[in-house]
Coordinates of C-alpha atoms in Angstrom, one line a residue:
Chain A
X1 CA 0.0 0.0 0.0
X2 CA 1.3 3.4 -0.9
X3 CA 1.9 5.6 2.2
X4 CA -0.6 8.5 2.2
X5 CA 2.1 11.1 2.9
X6 CA 4.3 9.9 0.1
X7 CA 1.4 9.9 -2.4
X8 CA 0.7 13.5 -1.5
X9 CA 4.4 14.5 -2.0
X10 CA 4.4 12.6 -5.3
X11 CA 1.4 14.4 -6.5
X12 CA 2.9 17.8 -5.6
X13 CA 6.1 17.0 -7.4
X14 CA 4.6 15.9 -10.6
X15 CA 1.3 17.7 -11.0
X16 CA -0.2 20.8 -9.7
X17 CA 2.1 23.3 -8.0
X18 CA 5.3 23.0 -9.9
X19 CA 6.3 26.7 -10.0
X20 CA 5.9 27.2 -6.3
X21 CA 8.9 27.5 -4.1
X22 CA 9.7 24.4 -2.1
X23 CA 12.9 25.4 -0.3
X24 CA 15.4 28.1 0.4
X25 CA 18.8 26.7 1.4
X26 CA 22.0 28.7 1.6
X27 CA 20.6 31.5 -0.4
X28 CA 19.4 29.2 -3.1
X29 CA 15.7 28.9 -3.9
X30 CA 14.3 25.7 -5.4
X31 CA 10.8 25.3 -6.9
X32 CA 8.8 22.1 -6.8
X33 CA 9.5 21.4 -10.5
X34 CA 13.2 21.9 -10.1
X35 CA 13.1 19.6 -7.1
X36 CA 11.2 17.0 -9.1
X37 CA 14.0 17.0 -11.6
X38 CA 16.6 16.5 -8.9
X39 CA 14.6 13.6 -7.6
X40 CA 14.2 12.0 -11.0
X41 CA 18.0 12.3 -11.7
X42 CA 18.6 10.0 -8.7
X43 CA 15.5 7.8 -8.9
X44 CA 16.6 5.6 -11.8
X45 CA 20.0 4.9 -10.4
X46 CA 18.7 4.1 -6.9
X47 CA 16.2 1.9 -8.6
X48 CA 18.9 -0.3 -10.1
X49 CA 20.5 -0.9 -6.7
X50 CA 19.3 -4.1 -5.2
X51 CA 19.8 -3.0 -1.6
X52 CA 16.8 -1.9 0.5
X53 CA 18.9 0.8 2.4
X54 CA 21.1 3.6 1.0
X55 CA 23.4 5.7 3.1
X56 CA 23.2 9.5 2.5
X57 CA 26.0 11.8 3.5
X58 CA 24.1 14.7 5.0
X59 CA 24.8 18.2 3.8
X60 CA 22.7 21.4 3.9
X61 CA 22.0 21.0 0.2
X62 CA 18.8 20.5 -1.8
X63 CA 20.2 17.4 -3.5
X64 CA 20.3 15.6 -0.2
X65 CA 16.6 16.2 0.3
X66 CA 16.0 15.0 -3.3
X67 CA 18.0 11.9 -2.5
X68 CA 15.8 11.1 0.4
X69 CA 12.6 11.4 -1.7
X70 CA 14.2 9.3 -4.5
X71 CA 14.9 6.6 -1.9
X72 CA 11.3 6.7 -0.7
X73 CA 9.8 6.7 -4.1
X74 CA 11.8 3.5 -4.7
X75 CA 10.5 2.0 -1.5
X76 CA 14.0 2.2 -0.1
X77 CA 15.1 3.3 3.3
X78 CA 17.7 6.1 3.9
X79 CA 20.3 6.2 6.6
X80 CA 21.7 9.7 7.2
X81 CA 25.4 9.7 7.9
X82 CA 27.3 12.8 8.9
X83 CA 30.6 12.8 6.9
X84 CA 32.2 14.6 9.9
X85 CA 31.7 11.6 12.1
X86 CA 34.9 9.7 12.8
X87 CA 35.6 7.1 10.1
X88 CA 35.3 4.3 12.7
X89 CA 31.7 5.4 13.5
X90 CA 30.8 5.6 9.8
X91 CA 32.2 2.1 9.4
X92 CA 30.2 0.8 12.4
X93 CA 27.0 2.4 11.0
X94 CA 27.5 0.9 7.5
X95 CA 28.2 -2.5 9.0
X96 CA 25.2 -2.5 11.3
X97 CA 22.8 -1.2 8.6
X98 CA 24.4 -3.4 5.9
X99 CA 25.0 -0.4 3.7
X100 CA 26.9 -0.8 0.5
X101 CA 26.1 2.5 -1.2
X102 CA 26.4 6.1 0.1
X103 CA 25.0 9.0 -1.8
X104 CA 27.1 12.2 -1.5
X105 CA 27.0 15.7 -2.8
X106 CA 30.4 16.2 -1.5
X107 CA 33.6 15.8 -3.4
X108 CA 35.4 14.4 -0.4
X109 CA 34.9 10.6 0.0
X110 CA 36.1 8.9 3.1
X111 CA 37.7 5.5 2.6
X112 CA 35.1 3.1 4.0
X113 CA 35.5 -0.6 3.5
X114 CA 33.3 -2.1 0.8
X115 CA 31.4 1.2 0.2
X116 CA 30.5 2.5 -3.2
X117 CA 29.7 6.2 -3.6
X118 CA 26.8 7.5 -5.6
X119 CA 28.0 11.0 -6.6
X120 CA 25.7 13.9 -7.2
X121 CA 28.0 15.0 -10.1
X122 CA 27.5 11.7 -11.9
X123 CA 23.8 11.4 -11.3
X124 CA 23.0 15.0 -12.2
X125 CA 23.7 14.2 -15.9
X126 CA 21.2 11.3 -16.1
X127 CA 18.0 11.5 -18.0
X128 CA 15.1 11.9 -15.8
X129 CA 12.3 11.8 -18.3
X130 CA 10.3 8.8 -17.2
X131 CA 7.4 8.2 -14.9
X132 CA 7.5 7.1 -11.4
X133 CA 5.1 4.2 -10.7
X134 CA 4.4 3.8 -7.0
X135 CA 1.9 1.0 -7.5
X136 CA 4.4 -1.8 -7.8
X137 CA 6.7 -0.6 -4.9
X138 CA 6.9 -2.5 -1.7
X139 CA 7.1 0.0 1.2
X140 CA 8.7 -1.4 4.4
X141 CA 11.4 0.7 6.1
X142 CA 11.6 4.4 5.6
X143 CA 14.7 5.4 7.5
X144 CA 17.2 4.3 10.1
X145 CA 18.6 6.8 12.6
X146 CA 21.6 6.1 14.7
X147 CA 21.7 7.2 18.3
X148 CA 24.5 6.8 20.8
X149 CA 24.5 3.4 22.5
X150 CA 25.7 3.0 26.1
X151 CA 28.1 0.3 25.0
X152 CA 29.8 2.7 22.6
X153 CA 28.3 1.0 19.6
X154 CA 25.7 3.2 17.8
X155 CA 22.0 2.0 18.0
X156 CA 20.2 2.0 14.6
X157 CA 16.5 2.8 15.1
X158 CA 14.4 1.4 12.2
X159 CA 11.3 3.5 11.3
X160 CA 8.9 2.0 8.8
X161 CA 6.7 3.8 6.2
X162 CA 3.7 2.7 8.4
X163 CA 5.3 4.4 11.4
X164 CA 5.8 7.6 9.4
X165 CA 2.3 7.5 7.9
X166 CA 0.8 7.0 11.3
X167 CA 2.8 10.1 12.5
X168 CA 1.3 12.1 9.6
X169 CA -2.2 10.9 10.3
X170 CA -1.7 12.0 13.9
X171 CA -0.2 15.3 12.8
X172 CA -3.2 16.1 10.5
X173 CA -5.6 15.6 13.4
X174 CA -3.7 18.2 15.5
X175 CA -5.5 20.6 13.2
X176 CA -2.8 23.2 12.4
X177 CA -4.6 24.0 9.1
X178 CA -1.4 23.9 7.2
X179 CA -1.7 25.3 3.7
X180 CA 0.6 25.8 0.7
X181 CA 1.2 29.3 2.0
X182 CA 3.0 28.1 5.1
X183 CA 6.7 28.6 5.5
X184 CA 8.5 26.1 7.7
X185 CA 11.7 26.5 9.6
X186 CA 14.2 23.6 9.1
X187 CA 16.9 24.1 11.7
X188 CA 17.9 20.5 12.3
X189 CA 20.8 18.3 11.2
X190 CA 19.4 15.5 9.0
X191 CA 20.6 12.9 11.5
X192 CA 18.0 14.2 14.0
X193 CA 14.4 13.0 13.4
X194 CA 12.9 16.4 14.0
X195 CA 14.4 17.4 10.6
X196 CA 12.0 14.9 8.9
X197 CA 9.0 16.8 10.4
X198 CA 10.5 20.1 9.3
X199 CA 11.0 19.2 5.6
X200 CA 8.4 16.5 5.1
X201 CA 5.3 18.3 6.4
X202 CA 5.8 21.2 4.0
X203 CA 6.2 18.8 1.1
X204 CA 3.0 17.0 2.1
X205 CA 1.0 20.2 2.1
X206 CA 2.7 21.9 -0.9
X207 CA 4.3 24.5 1.4
X208 CA 7.9 25.6 1.7
X209 CA 10.8 25.2 4.1
X210 CA 13.9 27.3 5.0
X211 CA 17.2 26.2 6.5
X212 CA 19.6 28.3 8.6
X213 CA 22.3 30.3 7.0
X214 CA 25.5 28.4 7.9
X215 CA 27.7 31.5 7.5
X216 CA 26.1 33.0 10.5
X217 CA 26.6 32.3 14.2
X218 CA 23.7 30.0 15.3
X219 CA 21.6 32.4 17.3
X220 CA 21.8 35.0 14.6
X221 CA 21.1 32.4 11.9
X222 CA 18.0 31.3 13.8
X223 CA 16.8 34.9 14.3
X224 CA 17.6 35.8 10.7
X225 CA 15.7 32.8 9.3
X226 CA 12.6 33.4 11.4
X227 CA 12.6 37.1 10.5
X228 CA 13.8 37.2 6.9
X229 CA 11.8 34.2 5.6
X230 CA 8.7 35.2 7.5
X231 CA 8.4 31.7 9.0
X232 CA 4.9 30.7 9.9
X233 CA 5.6 27.3 11.4
X234 CA 8.6 26.6 13.6
X235 CA 9.6 23.4 15.3
X236 CA 12.4 24.3 17.7
X237 CA 14.1 22.9 20.7
X238 CA 13.8 24.8 24.0
X239 CA 17.5 25.6 23.9
X240 CA 16.7 27.9 21.0
X241 CA 15.3 30.3 23.5
X242 CA 18.6 30.4 25.3
X243 CA 20.3 31.0 22.0
X244 CA 18.0 34.0 21.4
X245 CA 18.1 35.1 25.0
X246 CA 19.9 38.5 24.5
X247 CA 17.7 39.4 21.6
X248 CA 14.2 38.4 22.7
X249 CA 13.2 42.0 23.3
X250 CA 13.7 42.6 19.6
X251 CA 11.9 39.5 18.3
X252 CA 8.9 40.6 16.2
X253 CA 7.5 37.8 14.2
X254 CA 4.0 38.7 13.2
X255 CA 3.8 35.9 10.6
X256 CA 4.7 33.1 13.0
X257 CA 1.5 31.3 13.8
X258 CA 2.7 28.0 15.3
X259 CA 5.8 27.2 17.4
X260 CA 6.3 23.6 18.5
X261 CA 9.0 22.8 21.1
X262 CA 10.4 19.3 21.2
X263 CA 13.6 17.4 22.0
X264 CA 14.2 18.7 25.6
X265 CA 12.1 19.5 28.7
X266 CA 10.3 22.8 28.1
X267 CA 10.2 24.9 31.3
X268 CA 7.5 27.4 32.2
X269 CA 10.1 30.1 32.3
X270 CA 11.2 29.4 28.7
X271 CA 7.6 29.1 27.5
X272 CA 6.6 32.4 29.1
X273 CA 9.6 34.2 27.6
X274 CA 8.6 32.9 24.1
X275 CA 4.9 33.7 24.7
X276 CA 5.7 37.3 25.5
X277 CA 7.7 37.6 22.2
X278 CA 5.0 36.1 20.0
X279 CA 1.7 36.6 21.8
X280 CA -0.4 35.9 18.7
X281 CA 1.3 32.5 18.1
X282 CA 0.1 29.0 19.1
X283 CA 2.8 27.4 21.2
X284 CA 2.7 23.6 21.6
X285 CA 5.0 21.3 23.6
X286 CA 5.4 18.0 21.7
X287 CA 7.2 15.0 23.0
X288 CA 8.5 11.7 21.8
X289 CA 11.7 9.6 21.4
X290 CA 13.1 8.6 18.0
X291 CA 11.8 5.1 18.6
X292 CA 8.2 6.4 18.5
X293 CA 8.7 8.4 15.2
X294 CA 9.4 12.1 15.7
X295 CA 6.9 12.9 18.4
X296 CA 3.8 11.2 19.8
X297 CA 2.1 13.7 22.3
X298 CA 1.1 17.3 22.1
X299 CA 0.1 20.0 24.7
X300 CA -1.2 23.4 23.6
X301 CA 0.0 26.2 25.9
X302 CA -2.9 28.6 25.6
X303 CA -2.0 32.1 26.6
X304 CA -3.6 33.5 29.7
X305 CA -4.8 30.1 30.8
X306 CA -3.6 27.7 33.5
X307 CA -0.3 26.4 32.2
X308 CA -0.1 22.8 33.2
X309 CA 3.3 21.9 34.6
X310 CA 5.1 19.9 37.3
X311 CA 7.9 21.6 39.1
X312 CA 8.2 24.1 36.3
X313 CA 8.3 21.6 33.5
X314 CA 5.5 22.1 30.9
X315 CA 3.0 19.3 30.4
X316 CA 3.5 17.1 27.2
X317 CA -0.3 16.7 26.8
X318 CA -2.1 13.8 25.2
X319 CA -1.0 11.1 22.8
X320 CA -1.4 11.6 19.0
X321 CA -4.2 9.6 17.4
X322 CA -2.3 6.4 16.7
X323 CA -0.2 6.4 19.9
X324 CA -0.8 5.3 23.4
X325 CA 1.1 6.2 26.6
X326 CA 1.4 4.3 29.8
X327 CA 3.3 5.1 33.0
X328 CA 4.4 2.1 35.0
X329 CA 4.7 1.7 38.7
X330 CA 8.3 3.0 38.6
X331 CA 7.1 6.1 36.8
X332 CA 8.7 5.2 33.5
X333 CA 6.9 6.3 30.3
X334 CA 6.0 3.4 28.0
X335 CA 4.8 4.3 24.4
X336 CA 2.6 2.0 22.3
X337 CA 0.7 2.2 19.0
X338 CA 1.5 2.5 15.3
X339 CA 4.3 5.0 15.6
X340 CA 6.5 2.6 17.6
X341 CA 9.5 1.3 15.7
X342 CA 9.8 -2.4 14.9
X343 CA 13.1 -2.2 16.8
X344 CA 16.8 -1.6 16.6
X345 CA 19.0 -3.1 13.9
X346 CA 21.1 -4.3 16.8
X347 CA 18.8 -7.2 17.8
X348 CA 20.4 -7.7 21.2
X349 CA 19.0 -4.4 22.4
X350 CA 15.4 -5.0 21.5
X351 CA 14.5 -7.3 24.4
X352 CA 15.5 -4.7 26.9
X353 CA 13.9 -1.7 25.1
X354 CA 10.6 -3.1 23.9
X355 CA 8.0 -5.1 25.8
X356 CA 4.5 -6.5 25.4
X357 CA 1.7 -5.5 27.7
X358 CA -1.5 -7.3 27.3
X359 CA -0.6 -8.2 23.8
X360 CA 0.4 -4.7 22.7
X361 CA 4.0 -3.7 22.0
X362 CA 5.5 -0.8 24.0
X363 CA 8.7 1.1 23.9
X364 CA 10.3 1.7 27.3
X365 CA 11.3 5.3 26.9
X366 CA 13.7 5.6 29.9
X367 CA 11.8 8.9 30.7
X368 CA 10.3 9.5 34.0
X369 CA 6.7 10.6 33.8
X370 CA 3.3 10.9 35.4
X371 CA -0.3 11.3 34.3
X372 CA -2.8 13.7 35.9
X373 CA -6.3 14.0 34.5
X374 CA -5.3 12.2 31.3
X375 CA -2.5 14.7 30.6
X376 CA 1.0 13.4 30.7
X377 CA 4.2 15.0 32.1
X378 CA 7.8 14.0 31.3
X379 CA 9.9 14.9 34.2
X380 CA 13.4 13.9 33.1
X381 CA 15.5 10.9 32.2
X382 CA 15.8 7.9 34.4
X383 CA 19.5 8.2 34.0
X384 CA 19.3 11.8 35.1
X385 CA 17.6 10.7 38.3
X386 CA 20.1 10.2 41.0
X387 CA 20.0 9.2 44.6
X388 CA 21.6 11.3 47.3
X389 CA 21.5 10.2 50.9
X390 CA 18.8 7.7 49.9
X391 CA 16.6 10.4 48.3
X392 CA 15.6 10.2 44.7
X393 CA 16.4 13.5 43.0
X394 CA 15.5 14.8 39.5
X395 CA 18.3 17.0 38.5
X396 CA 15.9 19.1 36.3
X397 CA 14.1 20.1 39.5
X398 CA 17.2 21.8 40.8
X399 CA 17.7 23.6 37.4
X400 CA 14.0 24.7 37.4
X401 CA 14.3 26.1 41.0
X402 CA 17.4 28.0 39.8
X403 CA 15.5 29.3 36.7
X404 CA 12.6 30.6 38.9
X405 CA 15.1 32.5 41.1
X406 CA 17.3 33.8 38.3
X407 CA 15.0 34.0 35.2
X408 CA 17.7 35.3 32.9
X409 CA 20.3 32.7 33.8
X410 CA 20.4 29.1 32.8
X411 CA 21.9 26.3 34.8
X412 CA 22.8 22.6 34.5
X413 CA 23.0 20.3 37.5
X414 CA 25.6 17.5 37.1
X415 CA 26.1 14.6 39.6
X416 CA 29.7 13.8 40.7
X417 CA 31.1 11.1 42.9
X418 CA 33.3 12.6 45.6
X419 CA 36.4 11.0 47.1
X420 CA 34.3 9.1 49.6
X421 CA 32.1 7.7 46.8
X422 CA 29.1 9.8 47.8
X423 CA 27.1 11.6 45.1
X424 CA 27.3 15.4 45.1
X425 CA 25.6 17.9 42.8
X426 CA 27.6 20.5 40.9
X427 CA 25.6 23.4 39.4
X428 CA 27.0 25.0 36.3
X429 CA 25.9 28.5 35.2
X430 CA 27.1 31.3 33.0
X431 CA 29.5 34.0 34.3
X432 CA 27.5 36.9 35.6
X433 CA 29.1 39.8 37.4
X434 CA 26.1 40.2 39.7
X435 CA 26.1 36.6 40.8
X436 CA 28.4 34.8 43.2
X437 CA 28.3 31.2 44.4
X438 CA 27.3 32.4 47.8
X439 CA 24.3 34.4 46.5
X440 CA 23.1 31.4 44.4
X441 CA 23.4 28.9 47.2
X442 CA 21.7 31.2 49.7
X443 CA 18.7 31.7 47.4
X444 CA 18.5 28.0 46.5
X445 CA 18.5 27.1 50.2
X446 CA 15.2 28.9 50.5
X447 CA 13.5 26.6 48.0
X448 CA 15.3 23.3 48.0
X449 CA 15.6 20.7 50.7
X450 CA 19.1 20.2 52.1
X451 CA 19.7 16.9 50.2
X452 CA 19.0 18.6 46.9
X453 CA 21.4 21.5 47.4
X454 CA 24.4 21.7 45.0
X455 CA 27.7 21.2 46.7
X456 CA 29.4 23.7 44.4
X457 CA 28.5 26.3 41.8
X458 CA 30.8 26.6 38.8
X459 CA 30.8 29.6 36.5
X460 CA 31.6 29.0 32.8
X461 CA 31.8 31.3 29.8
X462 CA 29.4 29.4 27.6
X463 CA 27.5 26.1 27.4
X464 CA 28.3 23.7 24.6
X465 CA 25.5 22.6 22.4
X466 CA 25.6 19.4 20.4
X467 CA 24.9 19.1 16.7
X468 CA 21.2 19.1 17.3
X469 CA 21.3 22.2 19.4
X470 CA 20.7 20.4 22.6
X471 CA 22.7 21.4 25.7
X472 CA 25.7 19.0 25.9
X473 CA 25.7 17.6 29.5
X474 CA 28.4 15.1 28.8
X475 CA 30.8 18.0 28.2
X476 CA 30.0 19.3 31.6
X477 CA 30.5 15.9 33.2
X478 CA 34.1 16.1 32.1
X479 CA 34.5 19.4 33.9
X480 CA 33.5 17.9 37.2
X481 CA 36.5 15.6 37.0
Chain B
X1 CA 29.4 60.5 10.8
X2 CA 32.2 59.2 8.6
X3 CA 33.8 55.9 8.1
X4 CA 36.8 57.1 10.1
X5 CA 34.7 58.4 13.0
X6 CA 32.9 55.1 13.2
X7 CA 36.2 53.2 13.3
X8 CA 37.2 55.5 16.2
X9 CA 33.9 54.6 18.0
X10 CA 34.3 50.9 17.4
X11 CA 38.0 50.7 18.5
X12 CA 37.3 50.8 22.2
X13 CA 34.4 48.4 21.8
X14 CA 36.7 45.9 20.1
X15 CA 39.4 46.4 22.8
X16 CA 36.8 45.5 25.5
X17 CA 35.1 42.6 23.7
X18 CA 38.3 40.9 22.6
X19 CA 40.3 41.9 25.7
X20 CA 43.0 43.1 23.3
X21 CA 44.4 46.5 24.4
X22 CA 46.5 46.8 21.3
X23 CA 43.9 45.7 18.7
X24 CA 43.7 48.0 15.7
X25 CA 40.6 47.4 13.7
X26 CA 40.6 47.3 9.9
X27 CA 37.7 46.9 7.4
X28 CA 38.6 43.4 6.5
X29 CA 39.0 42.1 10.0
X30 CA 36.7 39.1 10.5
X31 CA 36.4 35.7 12.3
X32 CA 39.0 34.1 10.0
X33 CA 41.8 36.6 10.7
X34 CA 41.2 37.4 14.3
X35 CA 41.7 34.4 16.7
X36 CA 39.4 35.7 19.4
X37 CA 36.5 36.4 17.0
X38 CA 34.4 33.4 17.8
X39 CA 30.6 32.8 18.2
X40 CA 30.6 34.2 21.8
X41 CA 32.7 37.3 21.0
X42 CA 30.7 37.8 17.8
X43 CA 27.4 37.9 19.8
X44 CA 28.9 40.1 22.5
X45 CA 30.2 42.5 19.9
X46 CA 26.9 42.7 18.2
X47 CA 25.2 43.4 21.5
X48 CA 27.7 46.2 22.3
X49 CA 27.4 47.8 18.8
X50 CA 23.6 47.6 19.0
X51 CA 23.6 49.4 22.3
X52 CA 26.1 52.0 21.2
X53 CA 24.3 53.0 18.0
X54 CA 20.8 52.0 19.0
X55 CA 20.6 49.7 16.0
X56 CA 18.1 46.9 15.5
X57 CA 19.4 43.4 15.6
X58 CA 18.0 42.6 12.2
X59 CA 20.2 45.2 10.7
X60 CA 23.3 43.5 12.0
X61 CA 22.6 39.8 11.5
X62 CA 24.3 39.5 8.1
X63 CA 27.4 41.4 9.1
X64 CA 30.6 39.3 8.5
X65 CA 33.4 41.8 9.0
X66 CA 34.3 45.2 10.3
X67 CA 33.7 46.7 6.9
X68 CA 30.2 45.4 6.7
X69 CA 29.6 46.7 10.2
X70 CA 30.8 50.2 9.3
X71 CA 28.6 50.2 6.1
X72 CA 25.5 49.2 8.1
X73 CA 26.1 52.0 10.6
X74 CA 26.9 54.5 7.9
X75 CA 23.9 53.5 5.8
X76 CA 21.6 53.7 8.8
X77 CA 23.0 57.2 9.6
X78 CA 22.6 58.4 6.0
X79 CA 19.0 57.1 5.9
X80 CA 18.1 58.7 9.2

């Protein structure tokens, strides 16, 4: 059966809205008809490859998006690979995903054992004047995304066309009234599944998407994209608000009608800051791990209404149409339904990560949650939950307490084993001439119990963000040593 | 306001932002040829220039070097 979302994309590429702009990437505008030609130039070559998976070296280039669609129209799965990864990691990924071919727009080819490159330069010259027939295509796996594994071996999450179609069915029922006039922000690296939402949804609705200008420093690139391209629909991570922190007073985005936050816990403090910048805009908090296809719950933060939260962390709302959520006795969030992946390519991990409950398959998210009046809350990671003096502590609770006391400062709480093997908490925050360790600890003492108090406050010049724009906690862990 | 007077204004801002008492700004100075010009100092510099000249952020986002910055300030002044 042809996935509904792909049928819609196909119809937009080859029928009715050909002159319309699809994308604006690095100052280059591409129309739907130009994109259709780019897809066709790859489609035939991909079709001759017997493999069901093709690796794609990611690059902020329209050809990469065209390669993804060419894979899908062939019923093949794509595996995004960042050419900047160490060669050993690329080799691991290719081995686990059994990849023999990698598509690249780049002229630099890493020497990877048994890999053949499909080069943009070669494929561009191919004749694309033929019809794509979706009826005879078998649609199984749509993509594989690799995430870090605790053993050091990357985990390959396999997402099927059915998973993705279920996500789009759920998205449609969220009733955003997306039209071809919408302009989407695409700020994510293509190895991050939020990117799929940011470029696929505009394609499904015949709308357009805009990426960040890589020549600019990230906060300015984000501000510039939102402002210059008059973005109407932005999926962002909460750290984006930190990035824009110094410029929020100047943010004027009258065209922005929907902002979705995903990928990290959204705090009430962050949400209120963004609400005050874009008071006319619908702001939603969406939640979901890669294993449950992009996101699987949504909460609408209506302005001037009771903002549902737990300890300053905004509610994640209710499941999408084809997802189910369950919180077990140990407060772990389990996700079921049609968006849940069939599993990791690394079979050994599946038994631990997926489980059956009364005949239904669930993914054990590793997130701590709770449900109140049929709304769900994600309160942090199980692995960010620590025990101090026998007390169970959510590190995010300390960060939120800090955020309430010092709204313009961000902080990160990191556990550290001291010389006596007891766990202590170190709180990191940015250098601020008006703040001292003493002031911070005195204020925190008023709101936190003794066992939650940080042992030390460390001031740093800047926080590191990973390639997906999320705050890099592992980098700070090194500091504690 | 002239190109030279803007350079004179910017000089102490650069001294403070880059903590370089001997820095001497030139039009083609940018992140590639000044070691301390990184994402953090870039943002700090923009904030300082914004405050000094009361410029909107959107006017400064595409600035890539000192020459661009001077032209933006000059253009804004001419247009005022």
